[in-house]
XYZ file of C-alpha atoms in Angstrom:
531
model
C 12.176 -6.162 233.826
C 15.157 -6.942 236.024
C 18.450 -5.185 235.459
C 19.951 -8.538 234.425
C 19.081 -10.811 231.510
C 20.679 -14.195 230.898
C 20.504 -15.565 227.361
C 21.134 -19.308 227.600
C 22.353 -21.868 225.057
C 22.249 -19.599 222.027
C 24.074 -20.125 218.731
C 26.294 -17.053 218.875
C 27.139 -15.273 215.613
C 29.061 -12.308 216.942
C 29.040 -10.029 213.887
C 32.731 -10.299 213.040
C 32.260 -12.904 210.329
C 33.838 -15.580 212.524
C 32.286 -19.024 212.897
C 29.314 -19.527 215.177
C 29.654 -21.075 218.640
C 27.311 -21.995 221.481
C 27.433 -19.895 224.628
C 25.464 -17.916 227.178
C 25.347 -14.118 227.336
C 24.815 -12.154 230.540
C 23.443 -8.639 230.148
C 23.488 -6.247 233.058
C 21.887 -2.830 232.799
C 22.762 -1.713 229.261
C 25.809 -3.805 228.461
C 27.062 -7.316 227.755
C 29.060 -8.344 230.806
C 29.896 -11.964 230.000
C 29.915 -14.341 227.024
C 30.631 -17.983 227.811
C 29.213 -20.424 230.311
C 27.164 -18.485 232.846
C 25.562 -20.073 235.895
C 21.913 -19.198 236.511
C 21.557 -16.044 238.543
C 18.451 -15.805 240.654
C 17.791 -12.166 239.913
C 18.225 -12.470 236.133
C 15.468 -12.834 233.572
C 16.320 -15.950 231.549
C 15.824 -16.355 227.805
C 16.244 -19.916 226.536
C 17.835 -19.453 223.110
C 18.254 -23.146 222.334
C 18.022 -23.589 218.549
C 18.095 -19.830 217.988
C 20.787 -17.533 216.616
C 21.954 -14.757 218.922
C 23.377 -11.872 216.866
C 24.149 -8.197 217.319
C 21.209 -5.893 216.646
C 20.924 -5.022 212.972
C 21.969 -1.559 211.761
C 19.905 0.102 209.025
C 22.177 2.581 207.261
C 19.459 4.050 205.045
C 16.286 4.878 206.926
C 13.422 7.313 206.400
C 11.994 7.329 209.941
C 12.996 10.996 210.307
C 9.455 12.257 210.953
C 7.879 8.984 212.104
C 10.295 8.721 215.040
C 8.711 11.881 216.493
C 5.112 10.667 216.053
C 5.339 6.900 216.574
C 8.710 6.590 218.333
C 8.633 2.812 218.675
C 8.956 2.474 214.841
C 7.674 -1.090 215.133
C 8.277 -2.100 211.472
C 12.005 -1.622 212.015
C 12.321 -3.143 215.491
C 10.198 -6.186 214.602
C 12.693 -7.130 211.872
C 15.625 -6.984 214.313
C 16.895 -3.450 213.645
C 18.274 -1.695 216.716
C 20.035 1.305 215.137
C 19.151 3.369 212.073
C 20.727 6.253 210.177
C 18.419 9.168 209.376
C 18.952 12.254 207.196
C 19.196 10.462 203.864
C 19.122 11.626 200.232
C 20.075 15.230 200.968
C 16.591 16.239 202.150
C 15.491 15.719 205.721
C 14.415 17.558 208.850
C 17.314 19.795 209.852
C 18.611 22.414 209.506
C 15.326 24.161 208.741
C 15.164 27.973 208.922
C 11.717 29.081 210.087
C 11.028 31.053 206.896
C 11.355 27.877 204.787
C 9.160 25.561 206.875
C 6.153 25.641 204.515
C 7.903 24.933 201.172
C 10.261 22.450 202.777
C 7.454 20.388 204.281
C 6.023 20.005 200.768
C 9.423 19.023 199.374
C 10.002 16.482 202.133
C 6.521 14.962 202.162
C 7.038 12.454 199.354
C 9.975 10.834 201.188
C 9.347 11.225 204.904
C 5.712 12.316 205.104
C 4.222 15.401 206.754
C 2.484 16.103 210.051
C 0.872 18.925 211.989
C 1.489 17.011 215.232
C 5.009 18.335 215.760
C 6.531 21.778 216.278
C 8.551 22.419 213.117
C 10.543 25.280 214.645
C 13.480 23.134 215.813
C 15.779 25.132 213.476
C 18.877 22.906 213.343
C 20.344 19.470 214.020
C 20.805 20.169 217.717
C 17.140 21.091 218.077
C 15.970 18.111 216.018
C 18.065 15.557 217.920
C 16.789 16.947 221.226
C 13.219 16.396 219.979
C 14.057 12.761 219.256
C 15.480 12.342 222.749
C 12.390 13.922 224.300
C 10.034 11.356 222.725
C 12.208 8.445 223.983
C 12.936 6.662 220.702
C 12.421 2.954 220.287
C 15.729 2.549 218.414
C 19.155 4.124 218.467
C 19.190 6.986 215.965
C 22.049 8.596 213.992
C 21.664 11.625 211.732
C 23.339 12.720 208.509
C 23.151 16.441 207.818
C 21.461 16.798 204.400
C 23.016 18.791 201.565
C 19.643 20.190 200.487
C 18.921 21.596 203.942
C 22.370 23.202 204.098
C 21.868 24.692 200.653
C 18.446 26.022 201.607
C 19.800 27.806 204.684
C 22.765 29.235 202.778
C 21.227 30.337 199.465
C 17.530 29.460 199.473
C 15.747 27.144 197.033
C 16.712 28.816 193.779
C 18.270 26.943 190.888
C 21.734 28.504 190.897
C 25.263 27.944 192.106
C 26.556 29.577 195.300
C 28.967 32.479 195.183
C 32.164 32.354 197.256
C 30.525 33.884 200.323
C 27.596 31.475 200.142
C 29.924 28.520 199.640
C 31.765 29.476 202.815
C 28.413 29.677 204.572
C 27.661 26.117 203.435
C 30.974 25.003 204.910
C 30.182 26.806 208.167
C 26.723 25.229 208.417
C 28.215 21.793 207.747
C 30.706 22.338 210.567
C 27.993 23.549 212.946
C 25.879 20.464 212.296
C 28.838 18.083 212.583
C 29.641 19.693 215.925
C 26.005 19.079 216.926
C 26.543 15.351 216.393
C 25.758 14.608 212.745
C 27.648 11.490 211.647
C 28.256 12.769 208.125
C 26.696 14.441 205.099
C 24.091 13.132 202.681
C 23.005 14.221 199.245
C 20.457 13.096 196.680
C 21.441 14.428 193.310
C 18.088 13.606 191.700
C 16.206 15.626 194.330
C 15.746 19.385 194.522
C 17.590 21.491 195.544
C 20.596 19.108 195.632
C 20.316 18.534 191.881
C 21.099 22.220 191.252
C 24.637 21.749 192.552
C 27.941 20.982 190.887
C 30.741 18.883 192.336
C 32.667 21.881 193.673
C 30.198 22.769 196.420
C 29.886 19.141 197.496
C 33.661 18.776 197.676
C 33.910 21.863 199.880
C 31.339 20.516 202.348
C 32.959 17.082 202.278
C 36.320 18.604 203.228
C 34.686 19.691 206.482
C 33.128 16.250 207.022
C 36.501 14.609 206.415
C 38.010 16.576 209.310
C 35.736 14.569 211.624
C 36.316 11.305 209.735
C 32.626 11.522 208.902
C 30.954 9.802 205.987
C 29.480 11.130 202.744
C 26.330 9.206 201.796
C 25.123 9.806 198.261
C 22.154 9.005 196.076
C 24.189 9.604 192.958
C 23.063 11.620 189.926
C 22.337 8.545 187.868
C 21.683 4.894 188.576
C 20.847 4.321 184.912
C 22.051 5.697 181.559
C 24.887 7.876 182.887
C 25.822 5.812 185.938
C 29.491 5.554 184.915
C 29.885 9.333 184.689
C 27.964 9.616 187.944
C 30.290 7.214 189.730
C 33.311 9.074 188.398
C 31.895 12.261 189.937
C 31.468 10.573 193.305
C 34.993 9.148 193.193
C 36.300 12.624 192.332
C 34.537 14.001 195.402
C 36.223 11.362 197.549
C 39.603 11.969 195.947
C 39.569 15.759 196.307
C 37.988 15.973 199.772
C 39.424 12.898 201.514
C 35.972 11.922 202.752
C 34.669 8.351 203.065
C 32.233 7.578 200.227
C 29.072 5.537 200.788
C 26.713 4.961 197.828
C 23.050 4.699 198.788
C 20.919 1.731 197.604
C 23.493 0.642 195.021
C 22.044 -0.699 191.754
C 21.937 -0.329 187.976
C 18.482 0.521 186.603
C 17.002 -0.401 183.261
C 17.592 -3.402 181.013
C 19.542 -1.366 178.469
C 22.062 -0.458 181.191
C 22.789 -3.929 182.523
C 25.819 -4.189 180.253
C 27.410 -1.432 182.386
C 27.574 -3.605 185.509
C 31.106 -4.915 184.879
C 32.373 -1.347 184.415
C 30.545 -0.263 187.573
C 32.451 -2.903 189.524
C 35.716 -1.865 187.839
C 35.153 1.679 189.118
C 34.673 0.411 192.682
C 37.968 -1.456 192.420
C 39.719 1.520 190.840
C 38.651 3.799 193.688
C 39.920 1.383 196.319
C 43.272 1.082 194.546
C 43.565 4.868 194.734
C 43.055 4.682 198.485
C 39.549 6.141 198.377
C 37.355 4.537 201.024
C 34.213 3.254 199.316
C 31.190 1.349 200.599
C 27.518 1.013 199.705
C 24.236 -0.217 201.088
C 21.569 -2.267 199.353
C 18.032 -3.456 199.951
C 17.242 -7.038 198.842
C 14.544 -6.408 196.219
C 14.312 -5.846 192.459
C 12.061 -2.809 192.990
C 12.800 0.595 194.455
C 10.703 3.211 196.213
C 10.781 6.990 196.275
C 8.541 10.015 195.675
C 6.431 9.887 192.512
C 7.557 13.402 191.557
C 10.896 12.024 190.326
C 9.195 10.812 187.135
C 8.786 14.450 186.069
C 11.491 16.095 183.951
C 13.842 18.063 186.227
C 12.878 21.451 184.786
C 9.335 21.006 186.138
C 10.543 21.438 189.716
C 12.155 24.822 189.099
C 8.970 26.678 189.941
C 7.206 23.977 191.934
C 5.011 21.137 190.744
C 1.990 23.454 190.388
C 3.321 24.068 186.881
C 1.881 20.742 185.802
C -1.582 22.275 185.667
C -0.588 24.236 182.570
C -1.722 22.262 179.561
C 1.106 23.226 177.210
C 3.709 22.322 179.824
C 2.075 18.932 180.213
C 2.615 18.236 176.524
C 6.276 19.146 176.865
C 6.604 16.960 179.972
C 5.156 13.941 178.171
C 7.462 14.575 175.222
C 10.531 14.708 177.486
C 9.473 11.572 179.356
C 8.864 9.695 176.100
C 12.082 10.903 174.421
C 14.405 11.423 177.388
C 16.764 14.205 178.455
C 20.543 13.622 178.470
C 21.821 12.956 181.993
C 18.341 12.518 183.513
C 17.307 9.245 185.162
C 13.974 8.632 183.445
C 12.029 6.285 185.715
C 9.250 5.757 183.156
C 11.809 4.613 180.597
C 13.510 2.002 182.759
C 10.460 0.802 184.705
C 7.413 1.588 182.528
C 4.055 3.129 183.427
C 2.771 -0.372 184.178
C 5.603 -1.053 186.678
C 5.334 2.164 188.721
C 2.793 1.896 191.560
C 1.348 4.555 193.881
C 2.136 3.718 197.527
C 0.991 6.759 199.501
C -0.962 10.018 199.247
C -1.667 12.852 201.673
C -5.441 13.354 201.300
C -8.380 10.988 201.620
C -9.662 12.145 198.238
C -7.027 10.121 196.396
C -6.662 7.095 198.674
C -8.247 4.992 195.933
C -5.013 5.463 193.939
C -2.899 3.577 196.474
C -1.706 0.251 195.103
C -2.454 1.126 191.464
C 0.035 1.275 188.615
C 0.042 4.503 186.616
C -1.755 2.635 183.819
C -4.428 1.500 186.291
C -4.650 5.026 187.709
C -5.461 6.338 184.239
C -8.125 3.654 183.799
C -9.679 4.497 187.185
C -9.822 8.195 186.394
C -10.915 7.670 182.781
C -7.894 9.634 181.534
C -4.586 9.223 179.803
C -2.201 7.806 182.466
C 0.089 10.828 182.193
C -2.810 13.239 182.750
C -4.053 11.200 185.704
C -0.555 11.143 187.207
C -0.025 14.885 186.778
C -3.435 15.576 188.345
C -2.587 13.330 191.297
C 0.728 15.090 191.936
C -0.954 18.488 191.695
C -3.820 17.609 194.030
C -1.476 16.002 196.564
C 1.098 18.840 196.413
C 3.767 16.295 195.401
C 3.244 14.189 198.555
C 2.906 10.890 196.679
C 5.073 7.800 197.170
C 5.785 5.114 194.587
C 7.354 1.702 193.977
C 9.151 0.977 190.690
C 10.482 -2.315 189.299
C 13.881 -1.995 187.611
C 16.252 -4.988 188.015
C 16.882 -8.744 188.289
C 17.563 -11.182 191.119
C 20.920 -12.023 189.539
C 22.058 -8.417 189.885
C 20.737 -8.120 193.438
C 22.864 -11.120 194.435
C 25.906 -9.904 192.504
C 26.026 -6.634 194.457
C 25.000 -8.306 197.709
C 28.158 -10.439 197.668
C 30.465 -7.460 197.106
C 32.782 -6.624 200.043
C 31.593 -2.989 199.998
C 27.981 -3.981 200.709
C 25.955 -3.676 203.894
C 22.198 -4.148 204.240
C 19.584 -1.408 204.529
C 15.827 -0.890 204.205
C 15.472 2.534 202.515
C 11.849 2.170 203.571
C 9.325 5.006 203.148
C 6.845 4.541 205.980
C 3.603 6.042 204.638
C 0.544 4.516 202.969
C 1.038 1.116 201.335
C 4.835 1.023 201.514
C 7.522 -1.014 199.813
C 7.702 -4.376 201.669
C 11.320 -3.604 202.628
C 9.907 -1.386 205.402
C 8.837 -4.554 207.223
C 11.127 -7.249 205.891
C 14.481 -6.294 204.336
C 16.729 -7.914 206.934
C 14.690 -11.118 207.478
C 14.492 -11.473 203.686
C 18.273 -11.635 203.462
C 18.402 -14.242 206.242
C 15.559 -16.365 204.862
C 15.721 -16.030 201.086
C 19.333 -15.192 200.330
C 21.046 -17.240 203.052
C 18.782 -20.207 203.786
C 17.051 -20.680 200.424
C 19.504 -19.360 197.806
C 22.862 -19.929 199.584
C 24.063 -16.559 198.323
C 26.489 -16.401 201.236
C 26.898 -17.812 204.746
C 24.836 -16.789 207.736
C 28.005 -15.460 209.367
C 28.731 -13.188 206.399
C 25.136 -11.981 206.243
C 25.176 -11.053 209.924
C 28.505 -9.264 209.433
C 26.945 -7.184 206.636
C 24.067 -6.256 208.969
C 26.091 -5.432 212.080
C 29.841 -4.940 212.349
C 30.279 -3.860 208.722
C 27.870 -0.898 208.969
C 29.087 -0.041 212.478
C 32.656 0.175 211.193
C 31.636 2.102 208.072
C 29.812 4.748 210.121
C 32.309 4.769 213.034
C 29.670 3.561 215.497
C 31.637 2.333 218.519
C 30.730 -0.326 221.097
C 27.889 -1.660 218.945
C 27.549 -3.996 215.967
C 29.324 -6.888 217.676
C 28.638 -9.262 220.544
C 31.554 -8.501 222.837
C 31.932 -8.061 226.570
C 31.673 -4.372 227.436
C 29.642 -3.521 224.341
C 26.094 -2.205 224.530
C 23.496 -4.952 224.592
C 21.844 -4.427 221.213
C 20.917 -8.027 220.437
C 18.648 -9.762 217.926
C 17.647 -13.393 218.469
C 16.023 -15.281 215.594
C 15.126 -18.758 214.384
C 17.383 -19.547 211.411
C 14.953 -22.222 210.151
C 11.903 -19.972 209.956
C 13.081 -16.375 209.621
C 11.618 -14.782 206.485
C 9.871 -11.633 205.286
C 6.111 -11.898 204.779
C 5.186 -8.638 203.061
C 4.378 -8.534 199.365
C 4.031 -5.598 196.990
C 0.257 -5.893 197.213
C 0.143 -6.541 200.988
C 3.416 -5.099 202.312
C 2.469 -4.276 205.911
C 3.187 -7.710 207.360
C 5.703 -8.372 210.102
C 8.291 -11.072 209.391
C 8.481 -14.505 210.943
C 11.291 -15.819 213.084
C 12.488 -12.660 214.876
C 11.916 -13.832 218.439
C 13.682 -11.313 220.683
C 15.166 -7.868 220.182
C 17.115 -6.114 222.918
C 18.101 -2.441 222.692
C 20.520 -1.073 225.288
C 19.774 -4.061 227.505
C 15.989 -3.672 227.414
C 13.754 -6.246 225.709
C 11.826 -4.465 222.982
C 10.583 -7.621 221.266
C 9.845 -10.767 223.284
C 8.348 -13.935 221.857
C 7.952 -12.144 218.543
C 5.793 -9.370 220.036
C 6.636 -5.732 220.742
C 6.849 -5.122 224.498
C 6.188 -1.391 224.350
C 9.652 -0.634 225.720
C 11.468 2.304 224.128
C 15.110 2.262 225.156
C 16.880 3.756 222.141
C 19.263 6.699 222.345
C 20.542 9.345 219.949
C 24.061 8.495 218.794
C 26.188 11.555 218.092
C 29.583 12.024 216.537
C 32.124 13.048 219.152
C 35.571 13.471 217.671
C 35.847 10.696 215.104
C 33.588 8.229 216.950
C 29.813 7.886 216.954
C 28.689 7.141 220.508
């Protein structure tokens, strides 16, 4: 490919939310050098974008490519839907930091979200080592990293269920600072996942004070998205208030029919926080079903000694009782989705591949057992490395949150097995279903929520907008045909209508096909900017 690319006659939607206009874009090396009327240049590769929208590359602020980027660095499901930058390190449990002595138990803990592999060297130790590994494989996308709360906690105090003492809390602050200095863009936590769930607000506030010094962001899967969501949101707002950090709620939603009457109060809390001067944002995927590790359906006490406890018959009876009757403050996935609306999406061993795609009711039927027993056996045999999809909400609520000014788009896609269709289609689904078909909002606003909005939220500079001097991360699509194709039964289908994707000036998708180019870079926080 030549060092120059000329995109002719495109409908430019620049990411700012401003009205579209027709123009040419000249890209030289890695950057946009001119937007306007550009005469043909003999040494430039020409893309005729007549009838197509030319937009900034999409930014996925909640990604789970943390391990996949090292094994299959092109991450085609993301690039093929127009994503050029993604944010790793989500939900408080990810790759780094990882002390060598904790590699084995941590791989098991991480497997349900990000998978597992013997193909990599797990002795990278910290964020600096991990980011260097990404650079060495030449990633297909630009990658940012949030340092995860659970990893920090593990290095500071181990995996026990207890609170840190003063010395250990200072160590958590020091680790946070070390990883921010290594380029992490902020801190993440997942307060339904172990060991993050063992914490109280105090330790999170102390880490967030460090993150705030860098104007970093705090990304949180909050303690509850269901029965106690209002208390949960108050905790998050308190963290923002007392630390000064920017708050970003992951995959914002309200789960369970009995909790839908809380939605107005949820929105009131967002407004209240902004009035206080607390910076609040959230991301959202455009589906009424979520996806995570199947182990979250177990009562939280089960994880204290590892999921091997489920083999004990008496404990199984207690687990079923707690699932059927609930525990105060616990997000009970079976209660708000149902055994018939939770589906297995991935496993680690071939022995249980026949479970993929089945609901927990169907799993019980296949195994000739009570569905709870079949589920507990599956988790035990797979050492907790099982993914799931769960159905929890309504289209009306998806659109309500999608139109909120705090919202930007994300995938939150787990990449193993038979995944949630958002892995392949979240961004095209917004463009096709919610813009073209449902008129939820304008194309300009949708593009803003995919590009400049997340770039601004995460302090990513010189990206997220079509502007002269900015890096040439560009997605070109057909506004009349763009749509997701994956379904919950056949999710692994690339979308239609994404015609070209350029990352740092290199064509990664051309004519709807992946070119094999990998031109992504690791974006690190330097000062307050992510570059």
